[in-house]
Amino acid sequence: MGVEDQGTTTGAKQKKGSVFHRLYVGTGAFDIVGARKYWYVFFGLLMLVCVGSIGIKGFNLGIDFEGGTQIQMPAAGAAGEVNEDRAKDVFAEAAGEPAAEAQKVGTGAAQTVQIRSDTLDAGQVAKVKEALFKAFQPLGANGQPSQQTISDSAVSASWGGEISEKALIALAVFLVLVTIFLAIYFERWMAVAALISLIHDIVVTAGIYSLVGFEVTPATVIGLLTILGFSLYDTVVVFDKVKENTRGLLGLTRRTYGEAANLALNQTLMRSINTAVIALLPVLGLLIIGYILLGSGTLQDLALVQLTGMLAGVLSSVALATPLLVDFKMRDPKFKQQAQRVKARRENLARKAAEREAAPDDDEFDASDDDQLNAELRKERAYAAAASVPARHQKATPRRGRPSGKQPPSGKRKR
């Protein structure tokens, strides 16, 4: 059973429009909470795959985490523009081991080619620089080929480790503060559901990086922290609507907690979609313009992790956080009893409807039926309002025959 009350389902179906219309107005187009078992299976399998990939395959750590050597030279050579794949081949022939990555950075005359590999000794670095100069003849600032334009640097693994350590500390502090805020502003089970959803986003984002083999850099770690706020923001919006819809619910018998929460989901679903689309547009711009046009690896890392995390965050805030909250709340005996009262009322309505169909002339009034009682009260109020309105007096018509003696002023006095 979806959001709509069974007692009003028949009439409501006649008024329902298309799925897109109900999605736009938020009147319950999707029964997400009712299908939460399927969502749990989906998220469970997704988490299993991601955790398995992280444990078995691991991450493709960048040079900032593992350390290594970076060689840089101008992208413009005497024989034309330097090709990254050709540069990697020359590097492998000279160093005796393959390069980890070769990419162009910057635009125009300032564009350079960066080649990263494991740590090389001084002899290997000299051979590589000589081989690259012979192969591409990179041009210096004066427009002449020069081997001095090829530079090298050693990257320490400690810098990436320091970034990761500080990121983990920031993540722990963030989770503690978020837990305190949610527990104070909402309630305990909302805080627990939001944290589970947040952990899901982190694990799925990291798992996708492991599955696809994206390189993990310090920029990736920084980008991962930025998506936590977005994921939490979307969850808070949905929970705020759930809180509004379930205020005073224990004293009512119209909807259960799950149905009220599902209605809140539908009422905020269009907003979640719009927010996600608007948030993803600049990220896509960062990915396309920053990486493809400008050729910056750091922008690529930031855009990829934010794109993955935002998609995971929107999905979990809609299909995971609220269903978890409903299951947590339904463990409370008060909400179980309220759901039983809702069920009993609906069964009573269904029985009354069946009796009315079987005996359409039976107009017996049942004071225990809320709907009949409300209808009778509305009738009585309407009768009382009609009786209290004074009757309209018809416009007095002039009497024919003898004048009554009272004449309207004529404007002239007789003398």
mmCIF file of C-alpha atoms in Angstrom:
data_model
loop_
_atom_site.group_PDB
_atom_site.id
_atom_site.type_symbol
_atom_site.label_atom_id
_atom_site.label_comp_id
_atom_site.label_asym_id
_atom_site.label_seq_id
_atom_site.Cartn_x
_atom_site.Cartn_y
_atom_site.Cartn_z
ATOM 1 C CA MET A 1 0.000 0.000 0.000
ATOM 2 C CA GLY A 2 1.361 3.371 -0.912
ATOM 3 C CA VAL A 3 0.963 6.677 0.690
ATOM 4 C CA GLU A 4 -2.638 7.284 -0.024
ATOM 5 C CA ASP A 5 -5.123 6.106 2.455
ATOM 6 C CA GLN A 6 -7.023 3.021 1.471
ATOM 7 C CA GLY A 7 -10.240 4.738 2.320
ATOM 8 C CA THR A 8 -9.608 7.390 -0.232
ATOM 9 C CA THR A 9 -7.715 5.369 -2.782
ATOM 10 C CA THR A 10 -10.642 4.802 -5.090
ATOM 11 C CA GLY A 11 -11.462 8.466 -5.332
ATOM 12 C CA ALA A 12 -7.837 9.517 -5.465
ATOM 13 C CA LYS A 13 -7.037 7.280 -8.422
ATOM 14 C CA GLN A 14 -9.534 9.189 -10.490
ATOM 15 C CA LYS A 15 -7.739 12.443 -9.732
ATOM 16 C CA LYS A 16 -4.172 11.178 -10.220
ATOM 17 C CA GLY A 17 -2.346 12.428 -13.267
ATOM 18 C CA SER A 18 0.723 11.111 -15.029
ATOM 19 C CA VAL A 19 3.824 9.970 -13.171
ATOM 20 C CA PHE A 20 5.707 13.150 -14.120
ATOM 21 C CA HIS A 21 2.843 15.319 -12.886
ATOM 22 C CA ARG A 22 2.753 13.499 -9.546
ATOM 23 C CA LEU A 23 6.541 13.698 -9.360
ATOM 24 C CA TYR A 24 6.379 17.453 -9.894
ATOM 25 C CA VAL A 25 3.589 18.115 -7.371
ATOM 26 C CA GLY A 26 4.908 15.496 -4.892
ATOM 27 C CA THR A 27 1.682 13.613 -4.327
ATOM 28 C CA GLY A 28 3.223 10.157 -4.090
ATOM 29 C CA ALA A 29 4.409 8.947 -7.475
ATOM 30 C CA PHE A 30 6.916 6.445 -6.056
ATOM 31 C CA ASP A 31 6.506 4.028 -3.167
ATOM 32 C CA ILE A 32 10.184 4.051 -2.150
ATOM 33 C CA VAL A 33 9.641 3.148 1.497
ATOM 34 C CA GLY A 34 7.259 0.327 0.584
ATOM 35 C CA ALA A 35 9.929 -1.213 -1.665
ATOM 36 C CA ARG A 36 12.731 -0.743 0.827
ATOM 37 C CA LYS A 37 13.635 -4.451 0.945
ATOM 38 C CA TYR A 38 14.650 -4.297 -2.713
ATOM 39 C CA TRP A 39 16.668 -1.162 -2.047
ATOM 40 C CA TYR A 40 18.421 -2.873 0.865
ATOM 41 C CA VAL A 41 19.391 -5.765 -1.418
ATOM 42 C CA PHE A 42 20.691 -3.301 -4.035
ATOM 43 C CA PHE A 43 22.737 -1.266 -1.568
ATOM 44 C CA GLY A 44 23.983 -4.431 0.153
ATOM 45 C CA LEU A 45 25.288 -5.858 -3.116
ATOM 46 C CA LEU A 46 26.823 -2.496 -4.044
ATOM 47 C CA MET A 47 28.608 -2.258 -0.702
ATOM 48 C CA LEU A 48 29.766 -5.875 -0.979
ATOM 49 C CA VAL A 49 31.295 -5.275 -4.413
ATOM 50 C CA CYS A 50 32.974 -2.033 -3.316
ATOM 51 C CA VAL A 51 34.402 -3.451 -0.090
ATOM 52 C CA GLY A 52 35.559 -6.571 -1.937
ATOM 53 C CA SER A 53 37.296 -4.483 -4.589
ATOM 54 C CA ILE A 54 39.016 -2.340 -1.960
ATOM 55 C CA GLY A 55 40.176 -5.435 -0.055
ATOM 56 C CA ILE A 56 41.267 -7.486 -3.067
ATOM 57 C CA LYS A 57 42.251 -5.028 -5.776
ATOM 58 C CA GLY A 58 43.203 -2.049 -3.650
ATOM 59 C CA PHE A 59 43.765 1.476 -4.950
ATOM 60 C CA ASN A 60 45.857 2.891 -7.740
ATOM 61 C CA LEU A 61 47.867 5.214 -5.524
ATOM 62 C CA GLY A 62 49.487 8.181 -7.188
ATOM 63 C CA ILE A 63 53.108 9.182 -7.005
ATOM 64 C CA ASP A 64 52.315 11.480 -4.073
ATOM 65 C CA PHE A 65 51.522 8.439 -1.925
ATOM 66 C CA GLU A 66 54.147 6.021 -3.198
ATOM 67 C CA GLY A 67 56.960 8.401 -4.057
ATOM 68 C CA GLY A 68 58.850 8.482 -7.352
ATOM 69 C CA THR A 69 60.465 10.608 -10.018
ATOM 70 C CA GLN A 70 58.839 13.270 -12.171
ATOM 71 C CA ILE A 71 60.374 14.512 -15.406
ATOM 72 C CA GLN A 72 59.039 17.635 -17.091
ATOM 73 C CA MET A 73 59.769 19.210 -20.469
ATOM 74 C CA PRO A 74 58.100 21.664 -22.901
ATOM 75 C CA ALA A 75 55.364 20.170 -25.073
ATOM 76 C CA ALA A 76 56.713 21.994 -28.168
ATOM 77 C CA GLY A 77 59.629 20.264 -29.931
ATOM 78 C CA ALA A 78 61.680 20.913 -33.037
ATOM 79 C CA ALA A 79 59.827 18.122 -34.854
ATOM 80 C CA GLY A 80 56.393 19.241 -33.620
ATOM 81 C CA GLU A 81 54.284 18.722 -30.530
ATOM 82 C CA VAL A 82 55.382 15.996 -28.131
ATOM 83 C CA ASN A 83 53.062 12.985 -27.985
ATOM 84 C CA GLU A 84 52.451 11.523 -24.492
ATOM 85 C CA ASP A 85 52.414 7.887 -25.601
ATOM 86 C CA ARG A 86 55.608 8.342 -27.609
ATOM 87 C CA ALA A 87 57.218 10.018 -24.576
ATOM 88 C CA LYS A 88 56.312 7.013 -22.397
ATOM 89 C CA ASP A 89 57.891 4.647 -24.947
ATOM 90 C CA VAL A 90 61.108 6.662 -25.044
ATOM 91 C CA PHE A 91 61.130 6.803 -21.248
ATOM 92 C CA ALA A 92 60.685 3.004 -20.934
ATOM 93 C CA GLU A 93 63.489 2.274 -23.431
ATOM 94 C CA ALA A 94 65.939 4.572 -21.652
ATOM 95 C CA ALA A 95 65.050 3.795 -18.006
ATOM 96 C CA GLY A 96 64.422 0.070 -18.439
ATOM 97 C CA GLU A 97 61.042 0.291 -16.727
ATOM 98 C CA PRO A 98 57.687 1.744 -17.787
ATOM 99 C CA ALA A 99 56.465 5.189 -16.831
ATOM 100 C CA ALA A 100 53.422 5.356 -14.577
ATOM 101 C CA GLU A 101 51.855 8.345 -16.303
ATOM 102 C CA ALA A 102 52.527 10.952 -18.981
ATOM 103 C CA GLN A 103 50.233 13.944 -19.426
ATOM 104 C CA LYS A 104 50.208 17.469 -20.791
ATOM 105 C CA VAL A 105 49.697 20.337 -18.385
ATOM 106 C CA GLY A 106 48.887 23.980 -19.209
ATOM 107 C CA THR A 107 48.022 25.676 -22.481
ATOM 108 C CA GLY A 108 49.776 27.525 -25.297
ATOM 109 C CA ALA A 109 53.496 28.169 -25.101
ATOM 110 C CA ALA A 110 53.524 27.241 -21.388
ATOM 111 C CA GLN A 111 52.219 23.719 -22.020
ATOM 112 C CA THR A 112 54.504 21.014 -20.680
ATOM 113 C CA VAL A 113 54.645 17.216 -20.619
ATOM 114 C CA GLN A 114 54.974 15.541 -17.212
ATOM 115 C CA ILE A 115 56.200 11.944 -16.964
ATOM 116 C CA ARG A 116 55.900 10.173 -13.609
ATOM 117 C CA SER A 117 57.444 6.872 -12.608
ATOM 118 C CA ASP A 118 58.865 4.979 -9.677
ATOM 119 C CA THR A 119 61.989 6.372 -8.068
ATOM 120 C CA LEU A 120 64.961 6.412 -10.496
ATOM 121 C CA ASP A 121 68.623 6.767 -9.629
ATOM 122 C CA ALA A 122 70.779 9.545 -11.025
ATOM 123 C CA GLY A 123 72.098 7.400 -13.896
ATOM 124 C CA GLN A 124 68.606 6.461 -15.074
ATOM 125 C CA VAL A 125 67.457 10.049 -14.905
ATOM 126 C CA ALA A 126 70.398 11.201 -17.036
ATOM 127 C CA LYS A 127 69.707 8.494 -19.656
ATOM 128 C CA VAL A 128 66.032 9.396 -19.818
ATOM 129 C CA LYS A 129 66.687 13.112 -20.226
ATOM 130 C CA GLU A 130 69.194 12.455 -22.995
ATOM 131 C CA ALA A 131 66.819 10.087 -24.798
ATOM 132 C CA LEU A 132 63.935 12.539 -24.559
ATOM 133 C CA PHE A 133 66.085 15.357 -25.948
ATOM 134 C CA LYS A 134 67.197 13.250 -28.915
ATOM 135 C CA ALA A 135 63.655 12.111 -29.636
ATOM 136 C CA PHE A 136 61.751 15.416 -29.343
ATOM 137 C CA GLN A 137 64.285 18.301 -29.319
ATOM 138 C CA PRO A 138 62.188 20.388 -26.878
ATOM 139 C CA LEU A 139 62.381 24.125 -27.511
ATOM 140 C CA GLY A 140 63.558 26.567 -24.885
ATOM 141 C CA ALA A 141 62.462 30.168 -24.256
ATOM 142 C CA ASN A 142 64.656 31.387 -27.165
ATOM 143 C CA GLY A 143 62.980 28.954 -29.578
ATOM 144 C CA GLN A 144 66.065 26.737 -29.871
ATOM 145 C CA PRO A 145 66.306 23.084 -28.790
ATOM 146 C CA SER A 146 67.954 22.752 -25.388
ATOM 147 C CA GLN A 147 68.444 19.809 -23.023
ATOM 148 C CA GLN A 148 68.349 22.257 -20.101
ATOM 149 C CA THR A 149 64.592 22.603 -20.603
ATOM 150 C CA ILE A 150 64.156 19.008 -19.361
ATOM 151 C CA SER A 151 63.972 19.004 -15.549
ATOM 152 C CA ASP A 152 63.494 16.282 -12.961
ATOM 153 C CA SER A 153 62.291 16.167 -9.374
ATOM 154 C CA ALA A 154 61.903 13.521 -6.705
ATOM 155 C CA VAL A 155 58.502 13.193 -5.044
ATOM 156 C CA SER A 156 58.431 11.972 -1.465
ATOM 157 C CA ALA A 157 55.721 9.578 -0.313
ATOM 158 C CA SER A 158 55.509 11.320 3.054
ATOM 159 C CA TRP A 159 53.562 14.301 1.655
ATOM 160 C CA GLY A 160 50.659 12.167 0.488
ATOM 161 C CA GLY A 161 50.709 10.314 3.801
ATOM 162 C CA GLU A 162 50.492 13.591 5.740
ATOM 163 C CA ILE A 163 47.550 14.726 3.604
ATOM 164 C CA SER A 164 45.745 11.419 4.217
ATOM 165 C CA GLU A 165 46.368 11.573 7.958
ATOM 166 C CA LYS A 166 44.993 15.096 8.249
ATOM 167 C CA ALA A 167 42.024 14.130 6.067
ATOM 168 C CA LEU A 168 41.167 11.211 8.353
ATOM 169 C CA ILE A 169 41.360 13.490 11.406
ATOM 170 C CA ALA A 170 39.085 16.018 9.673
ATOM 171 C CA LEU A 171 36.671 13.221 8.740
ATOM 172 C CA ALA A 172 36.476 11.960 12.338
ATOM 173 C CA VAL A 173 35.843 15.467 13.709
ATOM 174 C CA PHE A 174 33.217 16.056 11.014
ATOM 175 C CA LEU A 175 31.352 12.852 11.861
ATOM 176 C CA VAL A 176 31.318 13.632 15.592
ATOM 177 C CA LEU A 177 30.001 17.172 15.043
ATOM 178 C CA VAL A 178 27.400 15.965 12.561
ATOM 179 C CA THR A 179 26.186 13.309 14.984
ATOM 180 C CA ILE A 180 25.762 15.868 17.762
ATOM 181 C CA PHE A 181 23.948 18.294 15.445
ATOM 182 C CA LEU A 182 21.535 15.697 14.067
ATOM 183 C CA ALA A 183 20.787 14.258 17.487
ATOM 184 C CA ILE A 184 19.939 17.739 18.816
ATOM 185 C CA TYR A 185 18.070 19.110 15.791
ATOM 186 C CA PHE A 186 16.234 15.927 14.864
ATOM 187 C CA GLU A 187 16.385 12.805 16.999
ATOM 188 C CA ARG A 188 18.549 9.770 17.668
ATOM 189 C CA TRP A 189 17.356 7.484 14.860
ATOM 190 C CA MET A 190 17.584 10.239 12.246
ATOM 191 C CA ALA A 191 21.201 10.810 13.248
ATOM 192 C CA VAL A 192 21.950 7.083 12.987
ATOM 193 C CA ALA A 193 20.282 6.764 9.562
ATOM 194 C CA ALA A 194 22.107 9.851 8.247
ATOM 195 C CA LEU A 195 25.472 8.525 9.437
ATOM 196 C CA ILE A 196 24.899 5.131 7.820
ATOM 197 C CA SER A 197 24.009 6.894 4.579
ATOM 198 C CA LEU A 198 27.141 9.040 4.870
ATOM 199 C CA ILE A 199 29.391 6.013 5.421
ATOM 200 C CA HIS A 200 27.754 4.363 2.408
ATOM 201 C CA ASP A 201 28.686 7.352 0.241
ATOM 202 C CA ILE A 202 32.323 7.215 1.345
ATOM 203 C CA VAL A 203 32.657 3.457 0.810
ATOM 204 C CA VAL A 204 30.907 3.489 -2.584
ATOM 205 C CA THR A 205 33.008 6.395 -3.843
ATOM 206 C CA ALA A 206 36.206 4.700 -2.706
ATOM 207 C CA GLY A 207 35.027 1.363 -4.138
ATOM 208 C CA ILE A 208 34.291 2.856 -7.549
ATOM 209 C CA TYR A 209 37.772 4.378 -7.563
ATOM 210 C CA SER A 210 39.166 0.943 -6.808
ATOM 211 C CA LEU A 211 37.007 -0.818 -9.421
ATOM 212 C CA VAL A 212 37.696 1.594 -12.271
ATOM 213 C CA GLY A 213 41.334 2.105 -11.344
ATOM 214 C CA PHE A 214 41.270 5.886 -11.036
ATOM 215 C CA GLU A 215 44.496 7.215 -9.596
ATOM 216 C CA VAL A 216 44.187 8.296 -5.963
ATOM 217 C CA THR A 217 45.944 11.585 -5.303
ATOM 218 C CA PRO A 218 45.822 14.148 -2.485
ATOM 219 C CA ALA A 219 43.274 16.033 -4.605
ATOM 220 C CA THR A 220 41.088 12.919 -4.509
ATOM 221 C CA VAL A 221 41.204 12.871 -0.712
ATOM 222 C CA ILE A 222 40.305 16.565 -0.550
ATOM 223 C CA GLY A 223 37.453 16.078 -3.015
ATOM 224 C CA LEU A 224 36.114 13.170 -0.961
ATOM 225 C CA LEU A 225 35.733 15.463 2.041
ATOM 226 C CA THR A 226 33.795 18.020 0.010
ATOM 227 C CA ILE A 227 31.083 15.546 -1.016
ATOM 228 C CA LEU A 228 30.248 14.716 2.604
ATOM 229 C CA GLY A 229 28.590 18.075 3.098
ATOM 230 C CA PHE A 230 26.517 17.689 -0.062
ATOM 231 C CA SER A 231 25.335 14.215 0.915
ATOM 232 C CA LEU A 232 24.393 15.339 4.410
ATOM 233 C CA TYR A 233 22.597 18.436 3.116
ATOM 234 C CA ASP A 234 20.276 16.369 0.934
ATOM 235 C CA THR A 235 19.514 13.966 3.792
ATOM 236 C CA VAL A 236 18.728 16.814 6.185
ATOM 237 C CA VAL A 237 16.243 18.313 3.696
ATOM 238 C CA VAL A 238 14.358 15.004 3.437
ATOM 239 C CA PHE A 239 14.409 14.409 7.206
ATOM 240 C CA ASP A 240 13.128 17.906 7.881
ATOM 241 C CA LYS A 241 10.076 17.153 5.722
ATOM 242 C CA VAL A 242 9.637 13.782 7.435
ATOM 243 C CA LYS A 243 9.680 15.550 10.791
ATOM 244 C CA GLU A 244 7.019 17.986 9.577
ATOM 245 C CA ASN A 245 4.752 15.257 8.174
ATOM 246 C CA THR A 246 4.961 13.051 11.273
ATOM 247 C CA ARG A 247 4.289 15.770 13.855
ATOM 248 C CA GLY A 248 1.403 14.561 16.053
ATOM 249 C CA LEU A 249 1.138 11.320 14.073
ATOM 250 C CA LEU A 250 0.581 9.111 17.133
ATOM 251 C CA GLY A 251 -2.803 10.747 17.765
ATOM 252 C CA LEU A 252 -4.042 10.197 14.192
ATOM 253 C CA THR A 253 -5.171 7.148 12.253
ATOM 254 C CA ARG A 254 -4.868 8.398 8.702
ATOM 255 C CA ARG A 255 -1.294 7.280 7.837
ATOM 256 C CA THR A 256 1.417 5.150 9.342
ATOM 257 C CA TYR A 257 4.925 6.504 9.943
ATOM 258 C CA GLY A 258 6.223 4.759 6.834
ATOM 259 C CA GLU A 259 3.515 6.264 4.631
ATOM 260 C CA ALA A 260 4.087 9.751 6.043
ATOM 261 C CA ALA A 261 7.849 9.367 5.464
ATOM 262 C CA ASN A 262 7.264 8.166 1.907
ATOM 263 C CA LEU A 263 5.047 11.180 1.272
ATOM 264 C CA ALA A 264 7.862 13.420 2.538
ATOM 265 C CA LEU A 265 10.252 11.685 0.145
ATOM 266 C CA ASN A 266 7.963 12.353 -2.791
ATOM 267 C CA GLN A 267 7.451 15.956 -1.721
ATOM 268 C CA THR A 268 11.226 16.551 -1.717
ATOM 269 C CA LEU A 269 12.150 14.247 -4.610
ATOM 270 C CA MET A 270 11.862 16.952 -7.263
ATOM 271 C CA ARG A 271 13.965 19.266 -5.119
ATOM 272 C CA SER A 272 16.629 16.573 -4.685
ATOM 273 C CA ILE A 273 16.759 16.011 -8.447
ATOM 274 C CA ASN A 274 17.006 19.735 -9.174
ATOM 275 C CA THR A 275 19.705 20.216 -6.529
ATOM 276 C CA ALA A 276 21.721 17.295 -7.891
ATOM 277 C CA VAL A 277 21.492 18.537 -11.474
ATOM 278 C CA ILE A 278 22.507 22.072 -10.507
ATOM 279 C CA ALA A 279 25.390 20.781 -8.373
ATOM 280 C CA LEU A 280 26.630 18.403 -11.057
ATOM 281 C CA LEU A 281 26.718 21.020 -13.826
ATOM 282 C CA PRO A 282 29.771 22.900 -12.463
ATOM 283 C CA VAL A 283 31.445 19.578 -11.676
ATOM 284 C CA LEU A 284 30.984 18.453 -15.280
ATOM 285 C CA GLY A 285 32.288 21.829 -16.402
ATOM 286 C CA LEU A 286 35.310 21.349 -14.162
ATOM 287 C CA LEU A 287 35.889 17.908 -15.642
ATOM 288 C CA ILE A 288 35.474 18.911 -19.288
ATOM 289 C CA ILE A 289 37.035 22.351 -19.360
ATOM 290 C CA GLY A 290 39.599 21.864 -16.589
ATOM 291 C CA TYR A 291 40.905 18.494 -17.678
ATOM 292 C CA ILE A 292 40.246 18.155 -21.412
ATOM 293 C CA LEU A 293 40.936 21.757 -22.419
ATOM 294 C CA LEU A 294 43.426 22.860 -19.761
ATOM 295 C CA GLY A 295 44.931 19.428 -19.175
ATOM 296 C CA SER A 296 45.203 19.654 -15.409
ATOM 297 C CA GLY A 297 45.368 16.324 -13.574
ATOM 298 C CA THR A 298 44.407 17.928 -10.259
ATOM 299 C CA LEU A 299 41.144 19.254 -11.729
ATOM 300 C CA GLN A 300 40.410 15.797 -13.110
ATOM 301 C CA ASP A 301 40.869 14.194 -9.690
ATOM 302 C CA LEU A 302 38.619 16.760 -7.988
ATOM 303 C CA ALA A 303 35.902 16.478 -10.624
ATOM 304 C CA LEU A 304 35.875 12.673 -10.725
ATOM 305 C CA VAL A 305 35.568 12.197 -6.976
ATOM 306 C CA GLN A 306 32.884 14.874 -6.671
ATOM 307 C CA LEU A 307 30.892 13.458 -9.591
ATOM 308 C CA THR A 308 30.973 9.957 -8.108
ATOM 309 C CA GLY A 309 30.245 11.102 -4.565
ATOM 310 C CA MET A 310 27.348 13.375 -5.490
ATOM 311 C CA LEU A 311 25.579 10.654 -7.449
ATOM 312 C CA ALA A 312 26.033 8.216 -4.571
ATOM 313 C CA GLY A 313 24.893 10.865 -2.075
ATOM 314 C CA VAL A 314 21.653 11.672 -3.885
ATOM 315 C CA LEU A 315 20.790 7.996 -4.286
ATOM 316 C CA SER A 316 21.469 7.148 -0.642
ATOM 317 C CA SER A 317 19.616 10.164 0.770
ATOM 318 C CA VAL A 318 16.482 9.178 -1.162
ATOM 319 C CA ALA A 319 16.497 5.371 -1.174
ATOM 320 C CA LEU A 320 18.559 4.440 1.876
ATOM 321 C CA ALA A 321 18.412 7.025 4.674
ATOM 322 C CA THR A 322 14.623 7.370 4.914
ATOM 323 C CA PRO A 323 13.812 3.623 4.632
ATOM 324 C CA LEU A 324 16.377 2.987 7.390
ATOM 325 C CA LEU A 325 14.729 5.669 9.505
ATOM 326 C CA VAL A 326 11.311 4.039 9.034
ATOM 327 C CA ASP A 327 12.623 0.634 10.123
ATOM 328 C CA PHE A 328 14.287 2.175 13.176
ATOM 329 C CA LYS A 329 11.124 4.052 14.167
ATOM 330 C CA MET A 330 8.870 1.045 13.674
ATOM 331 C CA ARG A 331 10.845 -0.751 16.381
ATOM 332 C CA ASP A 332 9.152 1.609 18.848
ATOM 333 C CA PRO A 333 5.951 0.032 20.336
ATOM 334 C CA LYS A 334 4.114 3.370 20.088
ATOM 335 C CA PHE A 335 4.453 3.479 16.316
ATOM 336 C CA LYS A 336 3.589 -0.211 16.050
ATOM 337 C CA GLN A 337 0.342 0.395 17.936
ATOM 338 C CA GLN A 338 -0.421 3.443 15.811
ATOM 339 C CA ALA A 339 0.069 1.346 12.656
ATOM 340 C CA GLN A 340 -2.332 -1.257 14.060
ATOM 341 C CA ARG A 341 -4.939 1.428 14.689
ATOM 342 C CA VAL A 342 -4.533 2.641 11.117
ATOM 343 C CA LYS A 343 -4.987 -0.898 9.871
ATOM 344 C CA ALA A 344 -8.079 -1.455 12.049
ATOM 345 C CA ARG A 345 -9.638 1.803 10.837
ATOM 346 C CA ARG A 346 -9.054 0.892 7.216
ATOM 347 C CA GLU A 347 -10.529 -2.553 7.739
ATOM 348 C CA ASN A 348 -13.547 -0.956 9.375
ATOM 349 C CA LEU A 349 -13.947 1.431 6.437
ATOM 350 C CA ALA A 350 -13.641 -1.416 3.980
ATOM 351 C CA ARG A 351 -16.269 -3.411 5.880
ATOM 352 C CA LYS A 352 -18.643 -0.422 5.976
ATOM 353 C CA ALA A 353 -18.157 0.155 2.275
ATOM 354 C CA ALA A 354 -18.942 -3.484 1.550
ATOM 355 C CA GLU A 355 -22.073 -3.279 3.693
ATOM 356 C CA ARG A 356 -23.235 -0.131 1.928
ATOM 357 C CA GLU A 357 -22.765 -1.796 -1.426
ATOM 358 C CA ALA A 358 -24.684 -4.845 -0.257
ATOM 359 C CA ALA A 359 -27.525 -2.730 1.207
ATOM 360 C CA PRO A 360 -27.527 0.656 -0.578
ATOM 361 C CA ASP A 361 -30.821 1.705 1.104
ATOM 362 C CA ASP A 362 -29.468 1.138 4.577
ATOM 363 C CA ASP A 363 -28.877 4.639 5.869
ATOM 364 C CA GLU A 364 -28.087 3.736 9.427
ATOM 365 C CA PHE A 365 -25.742 6.194 11.155
ATOM 366 C CA ASP A 366 -22.721 4.794 13.046
ATOM 367 C CA ALA A 367 -21.336 7.248 15.621
ATOM 368 C CA SER A 368 -18.106 5.247 15.919
ATOM 369 C CA ASP A 369 -17.252 5.887 12.264
ATOM 370 C CA ASP A 370 -15.084 9.024 12.039
ATOM 371 C CA ASP A 371 -16.034 9.799 8.458
ATOM 372 C CA GLN A 372 -19.767 9.493 9.063
ATOM 373 C CA LEU A 373 -19.484 11.535 12.203
ATOM 374 C CA ASN A 374 -17.523 14.280 10.429
ATOM 375 C CA ALA A 375 -20.034 14.286 7.564
ATOM 376 C CA GLU A 376 -22.950 14.667 9.962
ATOM 377 C CA LEU A 377 -21.193 17.477 11.794
ATOM 378 C CA ARG A 378 -20.560 19.297 8.525
ATOM 379 C CA LYS A 379 -24.209 18.944 7.636
ATOM 380 C CA GLU A 380 -25.308 20.341 10.978
ATOM 381 C CA ARG A 381 -22.950 23.292 10.658
ATOM 382 C CA ALA A 382 -24.224 23.981 7.160
ATOM 383 C CA TYR A 383 -27.864 23.882 8.358
ATOM 384 C CA ALA A 384 -27.070 26.169 11.272
ATOM 385 C CA ALA A 385 -25.275 28.635 9.004
ATOM 386 C CA ALA A 386 -28.185 28.653 6.570
ATOM 387 C CA ALA A 387 -30.702 29.212 9.369
ATOM 388 C CA SER A 388 -28.743 32.141 10.799
ATOM 389 C CA VAL A 389 -28.749 34.115 7.504
ATOM 390 C CA PRO A 390 -31.701 36.555 7.392
ATOM 391 C CA ALA A 391 -34.093 36.149 4.485
ATOM 392 C CA ARG A 392 -33.786 38.631 1.711
ATOM 393 C CA HIS A 393 -36.600 41.142 1.500
ATOM 394 C CA GLN A 394 -37.989 41.840 -1.867
ATOM 395 C CA LYS A 395 -37.911 45.366 -3.100
ATOM 396 C CA ALA A 396 -41.018 47.098 -2.017
ATOM 397 C CA THR A 397 -43.378 47.749 -4.917
ATOM 398 C CA PRO A 398 -45.472 50.940 -4.953
ATOM 399 C CA ARG A 399 -48.971 50.332 -3.829
ATOM 400 C CA ARG A 400 -51.684 51.217 -6.243
ATOM 401 C CA GLY A 401 -54.809 53.112 -5.271
ATOM 402 C CA ARG A 402 -55.119 55.606 -2.448
ATOM 403 C CA PRO A 403 -51.886 57.301 -1.315
ATOM 404 C CA SER A 404 -50.755 56.494 2.176
ATOM 405 C CA GLY A 405 -50.217 60.118 3.118
ATOM 406 C CA LYS A 406 -46.448 60.028 3.152
ATOM 407 C CA GLN A 407 -45.166 61.557 -0.045
ATOM 408 C CA PRO A 408 -41.543 61.851 -1.046
ATOM 409 C CA PRO A 409 -40.223 65.367 -1.046
ATOM 410 C CA SER A 410 -40.970 67.031 -4.345
ATOM 411 C CA GLY A 411 -38.378 69.766 -3.970
ATOM 412 C CA LYS A 412 -41.028 72.585 -4.005
ATOM 413 C CA ARG A 413 -43.045 73.638 -1.041
ATOM 414 C CA LYS A 414 -46.709 74.641 -1.483
ATOM 415 C CA ARG A 415 -47.790 77.867 -0.069
#
